[in-house]
mmCIF file of C-alpha atoms in Angstrom:
data_model
loop_
_atom_site.group_PDB
_atom_site.id
_atom_site.type_symbol
_atom_site.label_atom_id
_atom_site.label_comp_id
_atom_site.label_asym_id
_atom_site.label_seq_id
_atom_site.Cartn_x
_atom_site.Cartn_y
_atom_site.Cartn_z
ATOM 1 C CA UNK T 1 39.196 18.273 -128.547
ATOM 2 C CA UNK T 2 38.399 21.850 -129.508
ATOM 3 C CA UNK T 3 42.056 22.812 -129.033
ATOM 4 C CA UNK T 4 43.185 19.948 -131.264
ATOM 5 C CA UNK T 5 40.745 20.921 -134.003
ATOM 6 C CA UNK T 6 41.876 24.547 -133.846
ATOM 7 C CA UNK T 7 45.525 23.501 -134.065
ATOM 8 C CA UNK T 8 44.768 21.240 -137.027
ATOM 9 C CA UNK T 9 43.421 24.201 -139.005
ATOM 10 C CA UNK T 10 46.699 26.122 -138.659
ATOM 11 C CA UNK T 11 48.721 25.750 -141.859
ATOM 12 C CA UNK T 12 52.248 24.330 -141.417
ATOM 13 C CA UNK T 13 55.078 26.876 -141.202
ATOM 14 C CA UNK T 14 58.160 26.209 -143.252
ATOM 15 C CA UNK T 15 61.545 26.406 -141.549
ATOM 16 C CA UNK T 16 65.075 26.487 -142.864
ATOM 17 C CA UNK T 17 67.033 23.251 -142.482
ATOM 18 C CA UNK T 18 69.874 23.099 -139.987
ATOM 19 C CA UNK T 19 73.100 23.647 -141.886
ATOM 20 C CA UNK T 20 75.581 22.209 -139.431
ATOM 21 C CA UNK T 21 78.480 24.275 -138.233
ATOM 22 C CA UNK T 22 79.906 27.758 -137.849
ATOM 23 C CA UNK T 23 83.284 29.230 -137.021
ATOM 24 C CA UNK T 24 85.055 32.538 -136.581
ATOM 25 C CA UNK T 25 86.580 33.459 -139.936
ATOM 26 C CA UNK T 26 88.103 36.862 -139.146
ATOM 27 C CA UNK T 27 89.018 39.136 -136.242
ATOM 28 C CA UNK T 28 89.847 42.820 -135.819
ATOM 29 C CA UNK T 29 90.524 45.294 -133.028
ATOM 30 C CA UNK T 30 90.468 49.006 -132.413
ATOM 31 C CA UNK T 31 92.339 50.676 -129.554
ATOM 32 C CA UNK T 32 92.138 54.452 -129.029
ATOM 33 C CA UNK T 33 95.412 56.332 -129.379
ATOM 34 C CA UNK T 34 95.399 57.868 -125.915
ATOM 35 C CA UNK T 35 97.243 55.715 -123.369
ATOM 36 C CA UNK T 36 96.324 56.522 -119.768
ATOM 37 C CA UNK T 37 98.860 55.541 -117.127
ATOM 38 C CA UNK T 38 98.151 54.636 -113.521
ATOM 39 C CA UNK T 39 99.859 57.847 -112.492
ATOM 40 C CA UNK T 40 97.312 59.878 -114.464
ATOM 41 C CA UNK T 41 94.425 57.983 -112.860
ATOM 42 C CA UNK T 42 95.912 58.645 -109.422
ATOM 43 C CA UNK T 43 95.652 62.392 -109.929
ATOM 44 C CA UNK T 44 91.961 62.001 -109.066
ATOM 45 C CA UNK T 45 91.993 59.206 -106.474
ATOM 46 C CA UNK T 46 93.942 58.427 -103.316
ATOM 47 C CA UNK T 47 96.103 55.654 -104.729
ATOM 48 C CA UNK T 48 99.387 54.919 -106.482
ATOM 49 C CA UNK T 49 100.790 52.836 -109.316
ATOM 50 C CA UNK T 50 102.026 50.039 -107.042
ATOM 51 C CA UNK T 51 98.605 49.633 -105.363
ATOM 52 C CA UNK T 52 96.783 49.473 -108.710
ATOM 53 C CA UNK T 53 99.200 46.910 -110.140
ATOM 54 C CA UNK T 54 98.960 44.750 -107.028
ATOM 55 C CA UNK T 55 95.184 45.074 -106.815
ATOM 56 C CA UNK T 56 94.343 44.470 -110.475
ATOM 57 C CA UNK T 57 97.451 43.850 -112.582
ATOM 58 C CA UNK T 58 96.690 46.937 -114.677
ATOM 59 C CA UNK T 59 99.581 49.073 -115.936
ATOM 60 C CA UNK T 60 97.698 51.250 -118.430
ATOM 61 C CA UNK T 61 94.478 51.555 -120.379
ATOM 62 C CA UNK T 62 93.133 53.484 -123.405
ATOM 63 C CA UNK T 63 90.595 56.298 -123.337
ATOM 64 C CA UNK T 64 88.659 57.295 -126.429
ATOM 65 C CA UNK T 65 88.577 60.849 -127.685
ATOM 66 C CA UNK T 66 86.008 61.754 -130.297
ATOM 67 C CA UNK T 67 85.466 58.122 -131.365
ATOM 68 C CA UNK T 68 81.961 56.825 -130.804
ATOM 69 C CA UNK T 69 81.086 53.259 -129.844
ATOM 70 C CA UNK T 70 79.604 52.436 -133.292
ATOM 71 C CA UNK T 71 82.643 53.939 -135.025
ATOM 72 C CA UNK T 72 85.098 51.911 -132.959
ATOM 73 C CA UNK T 73 83.029 48.784 -133.563
ATOM 74 C CA UNK T 74 82.940 49.471 -137.307
ATOM 75 C CA UNK T 75 86.710 49.991 -137.503
ATOM 76 C CA UNK T 76 87.320 46.704 -135.685
ATOM 77 C CA UNK T 77 84.708 44.932 -137.816
ATOM 78 C CA UNK T 78 86.196 46.305 -141.029
ATOM 79 C CA UNK T 79 89.521 44.718 -140.118
ATOM 80 C CA UNK T 80 87.777 41.432 -139.311
ATOM 81 C CA UNK T 81 85.986 41.450 -142.662
ATOM 82 C CA UNK T 82 89.271 42.129 -144.449
ATOM 83 C CA UNK T 83 90.944 39.203 -142.667
ATOM 84 C CA UNK T 84 87.999 36.970 -143.578
ATOM 85 C CA UNK T 85 87.936 38.125 -147.191
ATOM 86 C CA UNK T 86 84.277 39.077 -146.814
ATOM 87 C CA UNK T 87 82.732 42.226 -148.280
ATOM 88 C CA UNK T 88 80.151 44.224 -146.264
ATOM 89 C CA UNK T 89 77.395 43.341 -148.739
ATOM 90 C CA UNK T 90 77.728 39.692 -147.653
ATOM 91 C CA UNK T 91 77.033 40.481 -143.991
ATOM 92 C CA UNK T 92 73.621 39.186 -142.924
ATOM 93 C CA UNK T 93 73.621 40.470 -139.365
ATOM 94 C CA UNK T 94 75.517 42.799 -137.027
ATOM 95 C CA UNK T 95 75.352 42.124 -133.283
ATOM 96 C CA UNK T 96 77.007 44.726 -131.074
ATOM 97 C CA UNK T 97 77.593 44.066 -127.382
ATOM 98 C CA UNK T 98 77.972 47.174 -125.233
ATOM 99 C CA UNK T 99 77.004 48.522 -121.819
ATOM 100 C CA UNK T 100 78.221 52.094 -122.233
ATOM 101 C CA UNK T 101 76.334 53.360 -125.282
ATOM 102 C CA UNK T 102 74.402 56.420 -124.126
ATOM 103 C CA UNK T 103 72.055 56.644 -127.123
ATOM 104 C CA UNK T 104 69.062 54.335 -127.300
ATOM 105 C CA UNK T 105 68.073 55.130 -130.864
ATOM 106 C CA UNK T 106 69.223 54.224 -133.382
ATOM 107 C CA UNK T 107 70.856 51.084 -131.958
ATOM 108 C CA UNK T 108 74.642 51.153 -131.947
ATOM 109 C CA UNK T 109 74.654 48.040 -134.149
ATOM 110 C CA UNK T 110 72.612 49.798 -136.827
ATOM 111 C CA UNK T 111 75.012 52.755 -136.860
ATOM 112 C CA UNK T 112 77.915 50.292 -137.035
ATOM 113 C CA UNK T 113 76.269 48.522 -140.000
ATOM 114 C CA UNK T 114 75.848 51.862 -141.768
ATOM 115 C CA UNK T 115 79.501 52.727 -141.122
ATOM 116 C CA UNK T 116 80.522 49.346 -142.545
ATOM 117 C CA UNK T 117 78.313 49.667 -145.607
ATOM 118 C CA UNK T 118 76.356 46.556 -144.618
ATOM 119 C CA UNK T 119 73.083 47.996 -145.855
ATOM 120 C CA UNK T 120 70.122 45.704 -145.256
ATOM 121 C CA UNK T 121 71.805 43.601 -142.570
ATOM 122 C CA UNK T 122 69.870 42.822 -139.424
ATOM 123 C CA UNK T 123 71.394 44.918 -136.637
ATOM 124 C CA UNK T 124 70.763 44.830 -132.902
ATOM 125 C CA UNK T 125 72.530 45.464 -129.615
ATOM 126 C CA UNK T 126 73.179 43.028 -126.772
ATOM 127 C CA UNK T 127 73.278 44.472 -123.268
ATOM 128 C CA UNK T 128 74.873 41.775 -121.129
ATOM 129 C CA UNK T 129 77.694 43.948 -119.768
ATOM 130 C CA UNK T 130 81.077 42.217 -119.613
ATOM 131 C CA UNK T 131 79.548 38.899 -120.712
ATOM 132 C CA UNK T 132 78.094 40.576 -123.794
ATOM 133 C CA UNK T 133 80.608 39.392 -126.373
ATOM 134 C CA UNK T 134 80.291 35.732 -125.394
ATOM 135 C CA UNK T 135 76.494 36.075 -125.381
ATOM 136 C CA UNK T 136 76.557 37.690 -128.829
ATOM 137 C CA UNK T 137 78.925 35.016 -130.166
ATOM 138 C CA UNK T 138 76.492 32.306 -129.049
ATOM 139 C CA UNK T 139 73.665 34.107 -130.839
ATOM 140 C CA UNK T 140 75.744 34.416 -134.014
ATOM 141 C CA UNK T 141 76.663 30.740 -133.887
ATOM 142 C CA UNK T 142 72.983 29.774 -133.665
ATOM 143 C CA UNK T 143 72.024 32.120 -136.511
ATOM 144 C CA UNK T 144 74.624 30.682 -138.861
ATOM 145 C CA UNK T 145 74.063 27.039 -137.893
ATOM 146 C CA UNK T 146 70.307 27.414 -138.381
ATOM 147 C CA UNK T 147 70.699 29.041 -141.775
ATOM 148 C CA UNK T 148 69.016 32.264 -140.617
ATOM 149 C CA UNK T 149 72.217 34.169 -141.438
ATOM 150 C CA UNK T 150 75.333 33.474 -143.474
ATOM 151 C CA UNK T 151 77.916 35.923 -142.140
ATOM 152 C CA UNK T 152 77.454 37.662 -138.804
ATOM 153 C CA UNK T 153 79.608 40.467 -137.447
ATOM 154 C CA UNK T 154 79.938 40.212 -133.673
ATOM 155 C CA UNK T 155 81.452 43.263 -131.998
ATOM 156 C CA UNK T 156 82.139 44.321 -128.441
ATOM 157 C CA UNK T 157 82.694 48.066 -128.077
ATOM 158 C CA UNK T 158 82.861 50.293 -125.026
ATOM 159 C CA UNK T 159 83.545 53.825 -123.840
ATOM 160 C CA UNK T 160 83.713 52.937 -120.164
ATOM 161 C CA UNK T 161 85.309 56.316 -119.497
ATOM 162 C CA UNK T 162 81.836 57.816 -120.072
ATOM 163 C CA UNK T 163 80.171 55.875 -117.261
ATOM 164 C CA UNK T 164 82.940 55.446 -114.659
ATOM 165 C CA UNK T 165 83.493 58.133 -112.026
ATOM 166 C CA UNK T 166 87.155 59.264 -112.262
ATOM 167 C CA UNK T 167 87.029 60.077 -108.518
ATOM 168 C CA UNK T 168 85.772 56.640 -107.414
ATOM 169 C CA UNK T 169 88.746 54.838 -105.891
ATOM 170 C CA UNK T 170 87.059 51.466 -106.367
ATOM 171 C CA UNK T 171 86.420 51.704 -110.116
ATOM 172 C CA UNK T 172 88.367 54.585 -111.687
ATOM 173 C CA UNK T 173 91.545 52.567 -112.248
ATOM 174 C CA UNK T 174 89.849 49.462 -113.651
ATOM 175 C CA UNK T 175 88.230 50.418 -116.926
ATOM 176 C CA UNK T 176 89.310 51.343 -120.440
ATOM 177 C CA UNK T 177 87.863 51.926 -123.906
ATOM 178 C CA UNK T 178 88.125 50.042 -127.189
ATOM 179 C CA UNK T 179 86.489 47.594 -129.554
ATOM 180 C CA UNK T 180 87.004 44.107 -130.897
ATOM 181 C CA UNK T 181 85.059 42.253 -133.566
ATOM 182 C CA UNK T 182 84.849 38.884 -135.276
ATOM 183 C CA UNK T 183 83.075 37.535 -138.337
ATOM 184 C CA UNK T 184 81.186 34.269 -137.865
ATOM 185 C CA UNK T 185 80.448 32.212 -140.963
ATOM 186 C CA UNK T 186 79.547 28.691 -142.102
ATOM 187 C CA UNK T 187 82.055 25.886 -141.711
ATOM 188 C CA UNK T 188 82.473 22.233 -142.585
ATOM 189 C CA UNK T 189 83.449 21.442 -138.989
ATOM 190 C CA UNK T 190 82.313 22.950 -135.694
ATOM 191 C CA UNK T 191 84.433 25.946 -134.725
ATOM 192 C CA UNK T 192 82.290 27.325 -131.901
ATOM 193 C CA UNK T 193 81.391 25.014 -129.058
ATOM 194 C CA UNK T 194 78.157 24.877 -127.061
ATOM 195 C CA UNK T 195 77.614 27.894 -124.836
ATOM 196 C CA UNK T 196 77.224 27.579 -121.077
ATOM 197 C CA UNK T 197 75.477 30.685 -119.828
ATOM 198 C CA UNK T 198 73.191 32.126 -117.217
ATOM 199 C CA UNK T 199 72.911 34.784 -114.539
ATOM 200 C CA UNK T 200 73.211 34.714 -110.762
ATOM 201 C CA UNK T 201 70.629 37.308 -109.786
ATOM 202 C CA UNK T 202 71.339 36.885 -106.081
ATOM 203 C CA UNK T 203 74.135 39.387 -106.839
ATOM 204 C CA UNK T 204 71.993 41.551 -109.096
ATOM 205 C CA UNK T 205 73.164 44.846 -107.601
ATOM 206 C CA UNK T 206 76.880 44.037 -107.248
ATOM 207 C CA UNK T 207 77.633 45.961 -110.455
ATOM 208 C CA UNK T 208 75.077 48.586 -111.324
ATOM 209 C CA UNK T 209 74.223 52.113 -112.261
ATOM 210 C CA UNK T 210 72.297 53.024 -109.141
ATOM 211 C CA UNK T 211 70.975 56.208 -110.707
ATOM 212 C CA UNK T 212 68.914 56.647 -113.851
ATOM 213 C CA UNK T 213 69.455 58.811 -116.911
ATOM 214 C CA UNK T 214 65.775 59.675 -116.633
ATOM 215 C CA UNK T 215 66.564 61.584 -113.448
ATOM 216 C CA UNK T 216 68.741 63.977 -115.437
ATOM 217 C CA UNK T 217 65.542 65.460 -116.880
ATOM 218 C CA UNK T 218 65.036 67.175 -113.515
ATOM 219 C CA UNK T 219 67.804 69.753 -112.943
ATOM 220 C CA UNK T 220 69.658 69.109 -109.717
ATOM 221 C CA UNK T 221 67.735 65.937 -108.922
ATOM 222 C CA UNK T 222 70.564 63.423 -109.203
ATOM 223 C CA UNK T 223 74.207 63.339 -110.296
ATOM 224 C CA UNK T 224 75.395 61.523 -113.412
ATOM 225 C CA UNK T 225 74.557 57.812 -112.961
ATOM 226 C CA UNK T 226 78.077 56.422 -112.838
ATOM 227 C CA UNK T 227 78.745 52.703 -112.671
ATOM 228 C CA UNK T 228 79.145 51.382 -109.142
ATOM 229 C CA UNK T 229 80.645 48.075 -108.097
ATOM 230 C CA UNK T 230 80.860 46.054 -104.899
ATOM 231 C CA UNK T 231 84.389 44.898 -105.657
ATOM 232 C CA UNK T 232 84.819 42.341 -102.887
ATOM 233 C CA UNK T 233 81.446 40.755 -103.590
ATOM 234 C CA UNK T 234 82.224 40.438 -107.298
ATOM 235 C CA UNK T 235 85.699 39.056 -106.593
ATOM 236 C CA UNK T 236 84.373 36.400 -104.194
ATOM 237 C CA UNK T 237 81.661 35.407 -106.656
ATOM 238 C CA UNK T 238 84.127 35.172 -109.548
ATOM 239 C CA UNK T 239 86.629 32.927 -107.794
ATOM 240 C CA UNK T 240 83.786 30.778 -106.484
ATOM 241 C CA UNK T 241 81.831 30.380 -109.721
ATOM 242 C CA UNK T 242 83.961 30.857 -112.831
ATOM 243 C CA UNK T 243 86.030 27.692 -112.669
ATOM 244 C CA UNK T 244 82.807 25.681 -112.618
ATOM 245 C CA UNK T 245 81.418 27.577 -115.608
ATOM 246 C CA UNK T 246 84.681 26.990 -117.467
ATOM 247 C CA UNK T 247 84.631 23.263 -116.686
ATOM 248 C CA UNK T 248 81.036 23.018 -117.883
ATOM 249 C CA UNK T 249 81.978 24.665 -121.194
ATOM 250 C CA UNK T 250 84.876 22.234 -121.630
ATOM 251 C CA UNK T 251 82.596 19.292 -120.832
ATOM 252 C CA UNK T 252 80.004 20.557 -123.325
ATOM 253 C CA UNK T 253 82.712 20.617 -125.997
ATOM 254 C CA UNK T 254 83.973 17.142 -125.019
ATOM 255 C CA UNK T 255 87.326 18.502 -123.859
ATOM 256 C CA UNK T 256 89.598 18.507 -120.817
ATOM 257 C CA UNK T 257 91.699 21.457 -119.557
ATOM 258 C CA UNK T 258 94.832 20.036 -121.165
ATOM 259 C CA UNK T 259 93.153 19.831 -124.578
ATOM 260 C CA UNK T 260 92.932 23.585 -125.107
ATOM 261 C CA UNK T 261 95.668 25.867 -126.351
ATOM 262 C CA UNK T 262 94.516 29.126 -124.793
ATOM 263 C CA UNK T 263 92.393 30.482 -121.968
ATOM 264 C CA UNK T 264 90.824 33.882 -122.602
ATOM 265 C CA UNK T 265 88.656 35.070 -119.721
ATOM 266 C CA UNK T 266 87.022 38.478 -119.520
ATOM 267 C CA UNK T 267 89.817 40.806 -118.466
ATOM 268 C CA UNK T 268 88.370 41.953 -115.148
ATOM 269 C CA UNK T 269 91.211 41.455 -112.713
ATOM 270 C CA UNK T 270 94.518 39.610 -112.994
ATOM 271 C CA UNK T 271 94.037 38.007 -109.592
ATOM 272 C CA UNK T 272 90.738 36.493 -110.736
ATOM 273 C CA UNK T 273 92.371 35.120 -113.891
ATOM 274 C CA UNK T 274 95.266 33.551 -112.006
ATOM 275 C CA UNK T 275 92.944 32.061 -109.398
ATOM 276 C CA UNK T 276 90.740 30.405 -112.037
ATOM 277 C CA UNK T 277 93.811 29.109 -113.892
ATOM 278 C CA UNK T 278 94.915 27.424 -110.660
ATOM 279 C CA UNK T 279 91.485 25.925 -109.984
ATOM 280 C CA UNK T 280 91.282 24.510 -113.509
ATOM 281 C CA UNK T 281 94.788 23.096 -113.261
ATOM 282 C CA UNK T 282 95.720 24.421 -116.683
ATOM 283 C CA UNK T 283 99.125 23.148 -117.826
ATOM 284 C CA UNK T 284 101.912 25.573 -118.716
ATOM 285 C CA UNK T 285 101.340 24.768 -122.393
ATOM 286 C CA UNK T 286 98.054 26.738 -122.303
ATOM 287 C CA UNK T 287 98.431 30.393 -123.246
ATOM 288 C CA UNK T 288 96.612 32.562 -120.712
ATOM 289 C CA UNK T 289 95.533 36.038 -121.723
ATOM 290 C CA UNK T 290 96.568 38.759 -119.298
ATOM 291 C CA UNK T 291 95.795 41.608 -121.666
ATOM 292 C CA UNK T 292 94.278 43.561 -118.780
ATOM 293 C CA UNK T 293 97.796 44.853 -118.078
ATOM 294 C CA UNK T 294 97.696 47.077 -121.165
ATOM 295 C CA UNK T 295 93.966 47.505 -121.898
ATOM 296 C CA UNK T 296 92.341 47.545 -118.483
ATOM 297 C CA UNK T 297 88.810 46.193 -118.180
ATOM 298 C CA UNK T 298 87.081 47.010 -121.463
ATOM 299 C CA UNK T 299 83.857 45.160 -120.579
ATOM 300 C CA UNK T 300 82.255 43.620 -123.696
ATOM 301 C CA UNK T 301 85.339 44.452 -125.770
ATOM 302 C CA UNK T 302 87.824 42.637 -123.538
ATOM 303 C CA UNK T 303 87.582 39.085 -124.917
ATOM 304 C CA UNK T 304 87.892 39.954 -128.638
ATOM 305 C CA UNK T 305 90.697 42.428 -127.836
ATOM 306 C CA UNK T 306 92.498 39.745 -125.848
ATOM 307 C CA UNK T 307 92.015 37.137 -128.587
ATOM 308 C CA UNK T 308 93.277 39.531 -131.244
ATOM 309 C CA UNK T 309 96.334 40.324 -129.138
ATOM 310 C CA UNK T 310 97.247 36.633 -128.741
ATOM 311 C CA UNK T 311 96.872 36.105 -132.490
ATOM 312 C CA UNK T 312 98.912 39.195 -133.398
ATOM 313 C CA UNK T 313 101.696 38.146 -131.037
ATOM 314 C CA UNK T 314 101.808 34.647 -132.551
ATOM 315 C CA UNK T 315 100.940 33.055 -129.226
ATOM 316 C CA UNK T 316 98.083 31.101 -130.806
ATOM 317 C CA UNK T 317 97.704 29.734 -134.329
ATOM 318 C CA UNK T 318 94.754 29.139 -136.623
ATOM 319 C CA UNK T 319 92.867 26.056 -135.525
ATOM 320 C CA UNK T 320 94.049 26.211 -131.916
ATOM 321 C CA UNK T 321 91.328 25.757 -129.315
ATOM 322 C CA UNK T 322 90.606 28.647 -126.956
ATOM 323 C CA UNK T 323 88.262 28.709 -123.980
ATOM 324 C CA UNK T 324 86.393 32.009 -123.634
ATOM 325 C CA UNK T 325 84.704 32.998 -120.371
ATOM 326 C CA UNK T 326 82.731 36.224 -120.005
ATOM 327 C CA UNK T 327 81.148 37.527 -116.806
ATOM 328 C CA UNK T 328 79.774 40.778 -115.513
ATOM 329 C CA UNK T 329 76.806 42.750 -114.228
ATOM 330 C CA UNK T 330 73.738 40.690 -113.651
ATOM 331 C CA UNK T 331 75.753 38.722 -112.590
ATOM 332 C CA UNK T 332 75.749 37.292 -116.104
ATOM 333 C CA UNK T 333 78.181 34.706 -117.392
ATOM 334 C CA UNK T 334 78.835 32.743 -120.574
ATOM 335 C CA UNK T 335 81.573 30.467 -121.833
ATOM 336 C CA UNK T 336 82.405 28.492 -124.946
ATOM 337 C CA UNK T 337 85.356 26.885 -126.712
ATOM 338 C CA UNK T 338 86.290 28.282 -130.115
ATOM 339 C CA UNK T 339 88.733 27.427 -132.874
ATOM 340 C CA UNK T 340 91.151 30.319 -133.366
ATOM 341 C CA UNK T 341 90.661 31.967 -136.796
#
């Protein structure tokens, strides 16, 4: 009874009404100028172009020069805002997904907002590795649908070349740099489906930085904490789990594999993509992104870069339905169906 009386004395808290739906209204991408071939990668590892192509499907990737993660995100976001016809002053929130930003303060999202001129916008980072963009998109969808934000910039930006050991034969050839961004805004009809997400922590250490940046404070204590990956473990997990995650996202959206127009998984490995396509039984009419050939694995940037590439090439049209599936360290995963902007 005492608890009930105490609760009764608490004044009611007002909340904003649910406003319905959200959609992606603009998209942009930034790719560094420097193209890095497999042959260049092989100068530092015992491998060759044919092995890399067979193993991953990768032909080339981009490495950033002086560009920072917030700058790349801002350039991609600026393009997305232009496509959407939205000015920076209208941006309520900036969410930046990244796993390679080496500076903890200020957050990369805040620097990105400053670069954009989105003064006053809420800005925060999401650290969900290669699933980060899909996680951030789900957050943006909830913010807009709840009325907590009107326009949200969602960016994925990475400088994986900063955290990958160029001498590690298992990872050096996989990763690239770049940024992709979308603008999420209110809509009359749902343009972002329910998210299916989670993490399989039984594989917590399959992709990790085994060292710590804190150790660098002691000279000679530890080497640079490069990213390490148990490739076979991750591959087996991906081909065993991702098709189920994808099916759950389709079910949540009330769709079947043949109802979508495009499949855009995180660009981790071409063999994983093709395996999941086979398990889902996607018809030939579904465009499948294989952007990893030219971009490599760009972690949180890979899905928006892949989506932008399909749009630019005319392989998908506004209103088409695309299934996005992100997955990475954690092992985190998230998937949702979106309407192409």
